[in-house]
């Protein structure tokens, strides 16, 4: 039997957002290596499997990537069905591509299984439509955190006219605000900050570009959270209406008052 590893997205947290394919892979698994953003409730689909936690959260003690690679390889070569389970989607800020390439380079078959990424789930859970006809014709997913401290082209992002969904941004709100303002994004651009998307403890904080750092502080926003920046994040009873109003030049405050 040839060695094989499934790189599976566990979705943002709500176990009902798992794909059927993820459930099937978990069902067949002998060994499951999980990241710490994975909701353990999804493990009910693999009661027979050996579970190994290999989390690597920013700032905490983490399992070295090389060790994770070797573990997957060892179990796969023993003929075990190995599932590498990652929060959200394995290929959105999840090193899925990197791990797949490494495994294939070592003669292991890899099957990638999509998960619902936190940015998409978070927005939907808060009734935010990331693209919206006449308001936002695209969406850009970016991470505020890089290993090599390389800078994003914030100016291009500010000018893109797309909704921005920012991952790993909680500790960088000041930088994000400064860069986007410098890039020409309007100071009152609506912002939604969504913590623990799709989990029972989900919280959301609506703000705008100018106030988001102070508002997040007051709200005690914590990781994991995503930021949605753009007209579609306008706060109102009728989100679509609010987004369209903001786009036409009506201020966020006025929209909130009319809601
Ligand atoms: N592969 C994952 C992203 C991993 S990077 C995915 O596709 O979702 C980790 C970042 O994802 C966190 O810092 C946070 O910005 C975001 N994130 C993950 N789970 C989240 C959740 N339930 N709610 C809000 N943000 C989340």
PDB file of C-alpha atoms and ligand atoms in Angstrom:
ATOM      1  CA  UNK A   1       0.000   0.000   0.000  1.00  0.00           C
ATOM      2  CA  UNK A   2       1.428   3.394  -0.909  1.00  0.00           C
ATOM      3  CA  UNK A   3       1.869   5.927   1.872  1.00  0.00           C
ATOM      4  CA  UNK A   4      -0.771   8.642   1.977  1.00  0.00           C
ATOM      5  CA  UNK A   5      -1.583  11.682   4.073  1.00  0.00           C
ATOM      6  CA  UNK A   6      -4.828  13.650   3.998  1.00  0.00           C
ATOM      7  CA  UNK A   7      -4.386  17.380   4.614  1.00  0.00           C
ATOM      8  CA  UNK A   8      -7.823  18.310   5.839  1.00  0.00           C
ATOM      9  CA  UNK A   9      -9.511  21.604   6.704  1.00  0.00           C
ATOM     10  CA  UNK A  10     -11.558  21.408   9.901  1.00  0.00           C
ATOM     11  CA  UNK A  11     -13.389  24.669   9.195  1.00  0.00           C
ATOM     12  CA  UNK A  12     -13.640  27.609  11.582  1.00  0.00           C
ATOM     13  CA  UNK A  13     -15.012  25.751  14.602  1.00  0.00           C
ATOM     14  CA  UNK A  14     -18.662  24.832  14.202  1.00  0.00           C
ATOM     15  CA  UNK A  15     -18.535  21.055  13.588  1.00  0.00           C
ATOM     16  CA  UNK A  16     -21.490  21.367  11.225  1.00  0.00           C
ATOM     17  CA  UNK A  17     -19.296  23.343   8.875  1.00  0.00           C
ATOM     18  CA  UNK A  18     -17.067  20.311   8.235  1.00  0.00           C
ATOM     19  CA  UNK A  19     -17.254  18.941   4.710  1.00  0.00           C
ATOM     20  CA  UNK A  20     -18.516  15.410   4.109  1.00  0.00           C
ATOM     21  CA  UNK A  21     -15.109  14.593   2.702  1.00  0.00           C
ATOM     22  CA  UNK A  22     -13.402  15.751   5.885  1.00  0.00           C
ATOM     23  CA  UNK A  23     -15.750  13.551   7.886  1.00  0.00           C
ATOM     24  CA  UNK A  24     -14.934  10.574   5.674  1.00  0.00           C
ATOM     25  CA  UNK A  25     -11.189  11.149   6.029  1.00  0.00           C
ATOM     26  CA  UNK A  26     -11.532  11.418   9.815  1.00  0.00           C
ATOM     27  CA  UNK A  27     -13.583   8.236   9.856  1.00  0.00           C
ATOM     28  CA  UNK A  28     -10.834   6.348   8.074  1.00  0.00           C
ATOM     29  CA  UNK A  29      -7.953   7.853  10.039  1.00  0.00           C
ATOM     30  CA  UNK A  30      -5.602   5.836  12.237  1.00  0.00           C
ATOM     31  CA  UNK A  31      -3.668   8.911  13.291  1.00  0.00           C
ATOM     32  CA  UNK A  32      -4.838  12.543  13.399  1.00  0.00           C
ATOM     33  CA  UNK A  33      -2.388  15.392  13.887  1.00  0.00           C
ATOM     34  CA  UNK A  34      -4.300  18.475  14.984  1.00  0.00           C
ATOM     35  CA  UNK A  35      -3.535  22.170  15.183  1.00  0.00           C
ATOM     36  CA  UNK A  36      -4.691  24.110  18.199  1.00  0.00           C
ATOM     37  CA  UNK A  37      -7.295  26.174  16.345  1.00  0.00           C
ATOM     38  CA  UNK A  38      -9.199  22.988  15.561  1.00  0.00           C
ATOM     39  CA  UNK A  39     -12.369  22.595  17.608  1.00  0.00           C
ATOM     40  CA  UNK A  40     -11.966  19.236  19.347  1.00  0.00           C
ATOM     41  CA  UNK A  41     -15.671  18.564  18.896  1.00  0.00           C
ATOM     42  CA  UNK A  42     -14.869  17.461  15.331  1.00  0.00           C
ATOM     43  CA  UNK A  43     -12.882  14.552  16.744  1.00  0.00           C
ATOM     44  CA  UNK A  44     -16.130  12.708  17.405  1.00  0.00           C
ATOM     45  CA  UNK A  45     -15.735  11.570  13.794  1.00  0.00           C
ATOM     46  CA  UNK A  46     -12.552   9.657  14.582  1.00  0.00           C
ATOM     47  CA  UNK A  47     -13.065   7.913  17.926  1.00  0.00           C
ATOM     48  CA  UNK A  48     -10.701   5.108  16.892  1.00  0.00           C
ATOM     49  CA  UNK A  49      -7.788   7.328  15.877  1.00  0.00           C
ATOM     50  CA  UNK A  50      -4.715   8.265  17.813  1.00  0.00           C
ATOM     51  CA  UNK A  51      -4.811  12.062  18.273  1.00  0.00           C
ATOM     52  CA  UNK A  52      -1.589  14.033  18.357  1.00  0.00           C
ATOM     53  CA  UNK A  53      -1.698  17.767  19.111  1.00  0.00           C
ATOM     54  CA  UNK A  54       0.917  19.677  17.144  1.00  0.00           C
ATOM     55  CA  UNK A  55      -0.288  23.234  17.660  1.00  0.00           C
ATOM     56  CA  UNK A  56       1.839  26.201  16.834  1.00  0.00           C
ATOM     57  CA  UNK A  57       0.090  29.335  17.981  1.00  0.00           C
ATOM     58  CA  UNK A  58       1.869  32.657  17.668  1.00  0.00           C
ATOM     59  CA  UNK A  59       3.767  33.460  20.826  1.00  0.00           C
ATOM     60  CA  UNK A  60       3.235  30.037  22.469  1.00  0.00           C
ATOM     61  CA  UNK A  61       5.424  26.986  22.542  1.00  0.00           C
ATOM     62  CA  UNK A  62       5.082  25.343  19.203  1.00  0.00           C
ATOM     63  CA  UNK A  63       5.943  22.066  17.564  1.00  0.00           C
ATOM     64  CA  UNK A  64       8.725  22.591  15.032  1.00  0.00           C
ATOM     65  CA  UNK A  65       7.496  22.181  11.470  1.00  0.00           C
ATOM     66  CA  UNK A  66      10.271  19.683  10.694  1.00  0.00           C
ATOM     67  CA  UNK A  67       9.037  17.478  13.525  1.00  0.00           C
ATOM     68  CA  UNK A  68       5.476  17.558  12.165  1.00  0.00           C
ATOM     69  CA  UNK A  69       6.810  16.597   8.724  1.00  0.00           C
ATOM     70  CA  UNK A  70       8.715  13.653  10.148  1.00  0.00           C
ATOM     71  CA  UNK A  71       5.759  12.440  12.203  1.00  0.00           C
ATOM     72  CA  UNK A  72       3.471  12.437   9.157  1.00  0.00           C
ATOM     73  CA  UNK A  73       6.095  10.624   7.120  1.00  0.00           C
ATOM     74  CA  UNK A  74       6.709   7.987   9.786  1.00  0.00           C
ATOM     75  CA  UNK A  75       3.051   7.087  10.224  1.00  0.00           C
ATOM     76  CA  UNK A  76       2.362   7.160   6.487  1.00  0.00           C
ATOM     77  CA  UNK A  77       5.280   4.797   5.843  1.00  0.00           C
ATOM     78  CA  UNK A  78       3.900   2.434   8.485  1.00  0.00           C
ATOM     79  CA  UNK A  79       0.837   2.173   6.242  1.00  0.00           C
ATOM     80  CA  UNK A  80      -1.364   4.140   8.648  1.00  0.00           C
ATOM     81  CA  UNK A  81      -4.107   6.405   7.390  1.00  0.00           C
ATOM     82  CA  UNK A  82      -2.825   9.822   8.451  1.00  0.00           C
ATOM     83  CA  UNK A  83      -4.978  12.937   8.658  1.00  0.00           C
ATOM     84  CA  UNK A  84      -3.343  16.282   9.223  1.00  0.00           C
ATOM     85  CA  UNK A  85      -6.229  18.402  10.495  1.00  0.00           C
ATOM     86  CA  UNK A  86      -5.958  22.173  10.274  1.00  0.00           C
ATOM     87  CA  UNK A  87      -8.242  25.007  11.306  1.00  0.00           C
ATOM     88  CA  UNK A  88     -10.228  26.566   8.473  1.00  0.00           C
ATOM     89  CA  UNK A  89      -8.816  25.692   5.080  1.00  0.00           C
ATOM     90  CA  UNK A  90      -5.426  23.964   4.901  1.00  0.00           C
ATOM     91  CA  UNK A  91      -4.236  26.260   2.115  1.00  0.00           C
ATOM     92  CA  UNK A  92      -5.284  29.595   3.582  1.00  0.00           C
ATOM     93  CA  UNK A  93      -2.485  30.648   5.936  1.00  0.00           C
ATOM     94  CA  UNK A  94      -2.261  27.012   6.929  1.00  0.00           C
ATOM     95  CA  UNK A  95       0.954  25.729   5.377  1.00  0.00           C
ATOM     96  CA  UNK A  96      -1.040  23.143   3.446  1.00  0.00           C
ATOM     97  CA  UNK A  97       0.917  23.780   0.260  1.00  0.00           C
ATOM     98  CA  UNK A  98       4.231  23.569   2.058  1.00  0.00           C
ATOM     99  CA  UNK A  99       3.394  20.286   3.776  1.00  0.00           C
ATOM    100  CA  UNK A 100       1.956  18.750   0.602  1.00  0.00           C
ATOM    101  CA  UNK A 101       5.089  19.603  -1.343  1.00  0.00           C
ATOM    102  CA  UNK A 102       7.377  18.191   1.334  1.00  0.00           C
ATOM    103  CA  UNK A 103       5.414  14.954   1.614  1.00  0.00           C
ATOM    104  CA  UNK A 104       5.218  14.447  -2.150  1.00  0.00           C
ATOM    105  CA  UNK A 105       8.954  15.071  -2.324  1.00  0.00           C
ATOM    106  CA  UNK A 106       9.323  12.125   0.052  1.00  0.00           C
ATOM    107  CA  UNK A 107       7.176   9.811  -2.033  1.00  0.00           C
ATOM    108  CA  UNK A 108       3.969  10.188  -0.034  1.00  0.00           C
ATOM    109  CA  UNK A 109       0.609  10.659  -1.746  1.00  0.00           C
ATOM    110  CA  UNK A 110      -1.278  13.686  -0.508  1.00  0.00           C
ATOM    111  CA  UNK A 111      -4.934  14.528  -0.746  1.00  0.00           C
ATOM    112  CA  UNK A 112      -6.028  18.033   0.185  1.00  0.00           C
ATOM    113  CA  UNK A 113      -9.534  18.576   1.526  1.00  0.00           C
ATOM    114  CA  UNK A 114     -10.934  22.103   1.681  1.00  0.00           C
ATOM    115  CA  UNK A 115     -12.301  23.565   4.851  1.00  0.00           C
ATOM    116  CA  UNK A 116     -14.289  26.752   5.282  1.00  0.00           C
ATOM    117  CA  UNK A 117     -11.770  29.429   6.044  1.00  0.00           C
ATOM    118  CA  UNK A 118     -12.337  31.636   9.112  1.00  0.00           C
ATOM    119  CA  UNK A 119     -12.568  34.854   7.111  1.00  0.00           C
ATOM    120  CA  UNK A 120     -15.454  33.624   5.011  1.00  0.00           C
ATOM    121  CA  UNK A 121     -17.236  31.943   7.903  1.00  0.00           C
ATOM    122  CA  UNK A 122     -16.821  34.924  10.232  1.00  0.00           C
ATOM    123  CA  UNK A 123     -18.313  37.339   7.739  1.00  0.00           C
ATOM    124  CA  UNK A 124     -21.249  35.085   6.946  1.00  0.00           C
ATOM    125  CA  UNK A 125     -21.996  34.450  10.617  1.00  0.00           C
ATOM    126  CA  UNK A 126     -22.310  38.236  11.020  1.00  0.00           C
ATOM    127  CA  UNK A 127     -24.505  38.611   7.930  1.00  0.00           C
ATOM    128  CA  UNK A 128     -21.759  40.363   6.024  1.00  0.00           C
ATOM    129  CA  UNK A 129     -21.689  39.612   2.328  1.00  0.00           C
ATOM    130  CA  UNK A 130     -18.015  39.966   1.383  1.00  0.00           C
ATOM    131  CA  UNK A 131     -18.836  40.761  -2.210  1.00  0.00           C
ATOM    132  CA  UNK A 132     -21.926  42.765  -2.959  1.00  0.00           C
ATOM    133  CA  UNK A 133     -23.217  43.918  -6.291  1.00  0.00           C
ATOM    134  CA  UNK A 134     -22.497  47.607  -6.788  1.00  0.00           C
ATOM    135  CA  UNK A 135     -20.550  47.820  -3.533  1.00  0.00           C
ATOM    136  CA  UNK A 136     -17.643  45.385  -3.433  1.00  0.00           C
ATOM    137  CA  UNK A 137     -16.570  43.529  -6.522  1.00  0.00           C
ATOM    138  CA  UNK A 138     -13.939  41.446  -4.852  1.00  0.00           C
ATOM    139  CA  UNK A 139     -12.421  40.285  -1.609  1.00  0.00           C
ATOM    140  CA  UNK A 140      -8.790  40.080  -0.576  1.00  0.00           C
ATOM    141  CA  UNK A 141      -7.575  37.748   2.162  1.00  0.00           C
ATOM    142  CA  UNK A 142      -4.348  38.880   3.807  1.00  0.00           C
ATOM    143  CA  UNK A 143      -2.361  38.091   6.905  1.00  0.00           C
ATOM    144  CA  UNK A 144      -1.000  40.888   9.039  1.00  0.00           C
ATOM    145  CA  UNK A 145       1.658  38.555  10.391  1.00  0.00           C
ATOM    146  CA  UNK A 146       4.721  37.412   8.475  1.00  0.00           C
ATOM    147  CA  UNK A 147       7.656  35.360   9.610  1.00  0.00           C
ATOM    148  CA  UNK A 148      10.221  37.541   7.868  1.00  0.00           C
ATOM    149  CA  UNK A 149       8.543  40.876   8.704  1.00  0.00           C
ATOM    150  CA  UNK A 150       8.209  41.626   4.990  1.00  0.00           C
ATOM    151  CA  UNK A 151       5.689  44.389   4.329  1.00  0.00           C
ATOM    152  CA  UNK A 152       2.458  44.027   2.449  1.00  0.00           C
ATOM    153  CA  UNK A 153       1.705  46.533  -0.264  1.00  0.00           C
ATOM    154  CA  UNK A 154      -0.818  48.377   1.934  1.00  0.00           C
ATOM    155  CA  UNK A 155      -1.183  51.165  -0.566  1.00  0.00           C
ATOM    156  CA  UNK A 156      -2.347  48.728  -3.240  1.00  0.00           C
ATOM    157  CA  UNK A 157      -4.699  47.089  -0.739  1.00  0.00           C
ATOM    158  CA  UNK A 158      -6.164  50.450   0.258  1.00  0.00           C
ATOM    159  CA  UNK A 159      -6.743  51.290  -3.390  1.00  0.00           C
ATOM    160  CA  UNK A 160      -8.030  47.877  -4.445  1.00  0.00           C
ATOM    161  CA  UNK A 161     -11.723  48.619  -3.974  1.00  0.00           C
ATOM    162  CA  UNK A 162     -12.135  45.085  -2.613  1.00  0.00           C
ATOM    163  CA  UNK A 163     -13.295  44.033   0.835  1.00  0.00           C
ATOM    164  CA  UNK A 164     -10.223  43.279   2.962  1.00  0.00           C
ATOM    165  CA  UNK A 165     -10.294  40.276   5.266  1.00  0.00           C
ATOM    166  CA  UNK A 166      -7.322  40.350   7.592  1.00  0.00           C
ATOM    167  CA  UNK A 167      -6.121  37.302   9.523  1.00  0.00           C
ATOM    168  CA  UNK A 168      -3.794  37.411  12.532  1.00  0.00           C
ATOM    169  CA  UNK A 169      -4.356  41.137  12.901  1.00  0.00           C
ATOM    170  CA  UNK A 170      -5.355  41.548  16.571  1.00  0.00           C
ATOM    171  CA  UNK A 171      -1.886  42.557  17.747  1.00  0.00           C
ATOM    172  CA  UNK A 172      -1.329  44.800  14.733  1.00  0.00           C
ATOM    173  CA  UNK A 173      -4.411  46.992  14.661  1.00  0.00           C
ATOM    174  CA  UNK A 174      -2.401  50.206  15.037  1.00  0.00           C
ATOM    175  CA  UNK A 175      -0.129  49.323  12.120  1.00  0.00           C
ATOM    176  CA  UNK A 176      -3.022  48.233   9.942  1.00  0.00           C
ATOM    177  CA  UNK A 177      -4.903  51.466  10.584  1.00  0.00           C
ATOM    178  CA  UNK A 178      -1.839  53.625   9.927  1.00  0.00           C
ATOM    179  CA  UNK A 179      -0.913  51.849   6.708  1.00  0.00           C
ATOM    180  CA  UNK A 180      -4.426  51.806   5.269  1.00  0.00           C
ATOM    181  CA  UNK A 181      -5.008  55.469   6.096  1.00  0.00           C
ATOM    182  CA  UNK A 182      -1.666  56.343   4.515  1.00  0.00           C
ATOM    183  CA  UNK A 183      -2.717  54.285   1.495  1.00  0.00           C
ATOM    184  CA  UNK A 184      -5.777  56.484   1.075  1.00  0.00           C
ATOM    185  CA  UNK A 185      -8.578  54.378   2.566  1.00  0.00           C
ATOM    186  CA  UNK A 186     -11.303  56.634   4.002  1.00  0.00           C
ATOM    187  CA  UNK A 187     -11.023  57.181   7.760  1.00  0.00           C
ATOM    188  CA  UNK A 188     -14.615  56.109   8.331  1.00  0.00           C
ATOM    189  CA  UNK A 189     -14.395  52.904   6.301  1.00  0.00           C
ATOM    190  CA  UNK A 190     -16.538  50.367   8.159  1.00  0.00           C
ATOM    191  CA  UNK A 191     -14.745  47.591  10.058  1.00  0.00           C
ATOM    192  CA  UNK A 192     -16.078  44.406  11.647  1.00  0.00           C
ATOM    193  CA  UNK A 193     -13.878  42.459  14.064  1.00  0.00           C
ATOM    194  CA  UNK A 194     -15.071  38.916  14.592  1.00  0.00           C
ATOM    195  CA  UNK A 195     -13.687  36.732  17.356  1.00  0.00           C
ATOM    196  CA  UNK A 196     -14.176  32.940  17.569  1.00  0.00           C
ATOM    197  CA  UNK A 197     -16.241  32.893  14.411  1.00  0.00           C
ATOM    198  CA  UNK A 198     -18.875  30.137  14.241  1.00  0.00           C
ATOM    199  CA  UNK A 199     -18.261  28.990  17.825  1.00  0.00           C
ATOM    200  CA  UNK A 200     -20.776  29.467  20.655  1.00  0.00           C
ATOM    201  CA  UNK A 201     -18.459  32.121  22.125  1.00  0.00           C
ATOM    202  CA  UNK A 202     -18.376  34.158  18.884  1.00  0.00           C
ATOM    203  CA  UNK A 203     -18.312  37.934  19.431  1.00  0.00           C
ATOM    204  CA  UNK A 204     -18.344  40.795  16.964  1.00  0.00           C
ATOM    205  CA  UNK A 205     -17.326  44.405  17.294  1.00  0.00           C
ATOM    206  CA  UNK A 206     -18.319  46.958  14.641  1.00  0.00           C
ATOM    207  CA  UNK A 207     -16.229  50.046  14.221  1.00  0.00           C
ATOM    208  CA  UNK A 208     -14.478  52.080  11.565  1.00  0.00           C
ATOM    209  CA  UNK A 209     -10.897  52.464  10.434  1.00  0.00           C
ATOM    210  CA  UNK A 210     -10.157  55.420  12.700  1.00  0.00           C
ATOM    211  CA  UNK A 211     -11.654  53.965  15.858  1.00  0.00           C
ATOM    212  CA  UNK A 212     -10.946  50.268  15.440  1.00  0.00           C
ATOM    213  CA  UNK A 213      -7.893  50.065  17.685  1.00  0.00           C
ATOM    214  CA  UNK A 214      -9.565  51.849  20.607  1.00  0.00           C
ATOM    215  CA  UNK A 215     -12.824  49.973  20.089  1.00  0.00           C
ATOM    216  CA  UNK A 216     -11.018  46.626  19.992  1.00  0.00           C
ATOM    217  CA  UNK A 217      -9.193  47.523  23.192  1.00  0.00           C
ATOM    218  CA  UNK A 218     -12.398  48.436  24.960  1.00  0.00           C
ATOM    219  CA  UNK A 219     -14.088  45.300  23.635  1.00  0.00           C
ATOM    220  CA  UNK A 220     -11.060  43.253  24.765  1.00  0.00           C
ATOM    221  CA  UNK A 221     -10.825  41.645  21.368  1.00  0.00           C
ATOM    222  CA  UNK A 222      -8.746  38.490  21.489  1.00  0.00           C
ATOM    223  CA  UNK A 223      -7.243  36.099  18.990  1.00  0.00           C
ATOM    224  CA  UNK A 224      -8.462  34.208  17.043  1.00  0.00           C
ATOM    225  CA  UNK A 225     -10.235  37.010  15.241  1.00  0.00           C
ATOM    226  CA  UNK A 226     -10.569  38.294  11.729  1.00  0.00           C
ATOM    227  CA  UNK A 227     -11.091  41.835  10.540  1.00  0.00           C
ATOM    228  CA  UNK A 228     -13.406  42.728   7.697  1.00  0.00           C
ATOM    229  CA  UNK A 229     -12.653  46.168   6.298  1.00  0.00           C
ATOM    230  CA  UNK A 230     -14.832  47.787   3.668  1.00  0.00           C
ATOM    231  CA  UNK A 231     -18.294  49.147   2.902  1.00  0.00           C
ATOM    232  CA  UNK A 232     -19.881  45.726   3.403  1.00  0.00           C
ATOM    233  CA  UNK A 233     -18.989  45.855   7.113  1.00  0.00           C
ATOM    234  CA  UNK A 234     -21.288  48.844   7.731  1.00  0.00           C
ATOM    235  CA  UNK A 235     -23.353  48.349  10.845  1.00  0.00           C
ATOM    236  CA  UNK A 236     -27.116  48.511  10.471  1.00  0.00           C
ATOM    237  CA  UNK A 237     -30.211  46.372  10.744  1.00  0.00           C
ATOM    238  CA  UNK A 238     -30.145  46.029   7.014  1.00  0.00           C
ATOM    239  CA  UNK A 239     -26.515  45.330   6.174  1.00  0.00           C
ATOM    240  CA  UNK A 240     -26.952  45.493   2.418  1.00  0.00           C
ATOM    241  CA  UNK A 241     -28.712  48.825   2.650  1.00  0.00           C
ATOM    242  CA  UNK A 242     -26.015  50.154   4.965  1.00  0.00           C
ATOM    243  CA  UNK A 243     -23.216  49.089   2.641  1.00  0.00           C
ATOM    244  CA  UNK A 244     -24.911  50.769  -0.305  1.00  0.00           C
ATOM    245  CA  UNK A 245     -25.493  53.962   1.714  1.00  0.00           C
ATOM    246  CA  UNK A 246     -21.890  54.123   2.824  1.00  0.00           C
ATOM    247  CA  UNK A 247     -20.708  53.652  -0.720  1.00  0.00           C
ATOM    248  CA  UNK A 248     -22.883  56.635  -1.750  1.00  0.00           C
ATOM    249  CA  UNK A 249     -21.143  58.841   0.789  1.00  0.00           C
ATOM    250  CA  UNK A 250     -23.406  58.585   3.836  1.00  0.00           C
ATOM    251  CA  UNK A 251     -21.246  58.508   7.015  1.00  0.00           C
ATOM    252  CA  UNK A 252     -21.034  55.453   9.279  1.00  0.00           C
ATOM    253  CA  UNK A 253     -22.440  57.414  12.232  1.00  0.00           C
ATOM    254  CA  UNK A 254     -25.485  58.520  10.293  1.00  0.00           C
ATOM    255  CA  UNK A 255     -26.092  54.978   9.100  1.00  0.00           C
ATOM    256  CA  UNK A 256     -25.875  53.673  12.654  1.00  0.00           C
ATOM    257  CA  UNK A 257     -28.291  56.339  13.859  1.00  0.00           C
ATOM    258  CA  UNK A 258     -30.797  55.480  11.164  1.00  0.00           C
ATOM    259  CA  UNK A 259     -30.564  51.747  11.961  1.00  0.00           C
TER     260      UNK A 259
HETATM  261  N1  LIG B   1      -6.162  28.069   7.974  1.00  0.00           N
HETATM  262  C1  LIG B   1      -6.955  28.945   8.813  1.00  0.00           C
HETATM  263  C2  LIG B   1      -6.181  30.192   9.210  1.00  0.00           C
HETATM  264  C3  LIG B   1      -5.032  29.923  10.139  1.00  0.00           C
HETATM  265  S1  LIG B   1      -4.175  31.369  10.574  1.00  0.00           S
HETATM  266  C4  LIG B   1      -8.245  29.290   8.094  1.00  0.00           C
HETATM  267  O1  LIG B   1      -8.371  29.015   6.899  1.00  0.00           O
HETATM  268  O2  LIG B   1      -9.152  29.825   8.732  1.00  0.00           O
HETATM  269  C5  LIG B   1      -4.869  31.738  12.161  1.00  0.00           C
HETATM  270  C6  LIG B   1      -5.766  32.935  12.075  1.00  0.00           C
HETATM  271  O3  LIG B   1      -7.000  32.581  11.483  1.00  0.00           O
HETATM  272  C7  LIG B   1      -6.144  33.535  13.416  1.00  0.00           C
HETATM  273  O4  LIG B   1      -5.140  34.391  13.907  1.00  0.00           O
HETATM  274  C8  LIG B   1      -7.396  34.291  13.052  1.00  0.00           C
HETATM  275  O5  LIG B   1      -7.090  35.490  12.383  1.00  0.00           O
HETATM  276  C9  LIG B   1      -8.036  33.351  12.044  1.00  0.00           C
HETATM  277  N2  LIG B   1      -9.006  32.437  12.673  1.00  0.00           N
HETATM  278  C10 LIG B   1      -8.932  31.103  12.738  1.00  0.00           C
HETATM  279  N3  LIG B   1     -10.041  30.594  13.327  1.00  0.00           N
HETATM  280  C11 LIG B   1     -10.826  31.647  13.623  1.00  0.00           C
HETATM  281  C12 LIG B   1     -12.124  31.795  14.199  1.00  0.00           C
HETATM  282  N4  LIG B   1     -12.841  30.748  14.614  1.00  0.00           N
HETATM  283  N5  LIG B   1     -12.616  33.048  14.331  1.00  0.00           N
HETATM  284  C13 LIG B   1     -11.936  34.126  13.911  1.00  0.00           C
HETATM  285  N6  LIG B   1     -10.724  34.038  13.350  1.00  0.00           N
HETATM  286  C14 LIG B   1     -10.168  32.827  13.207  1.00  0.00           C
END
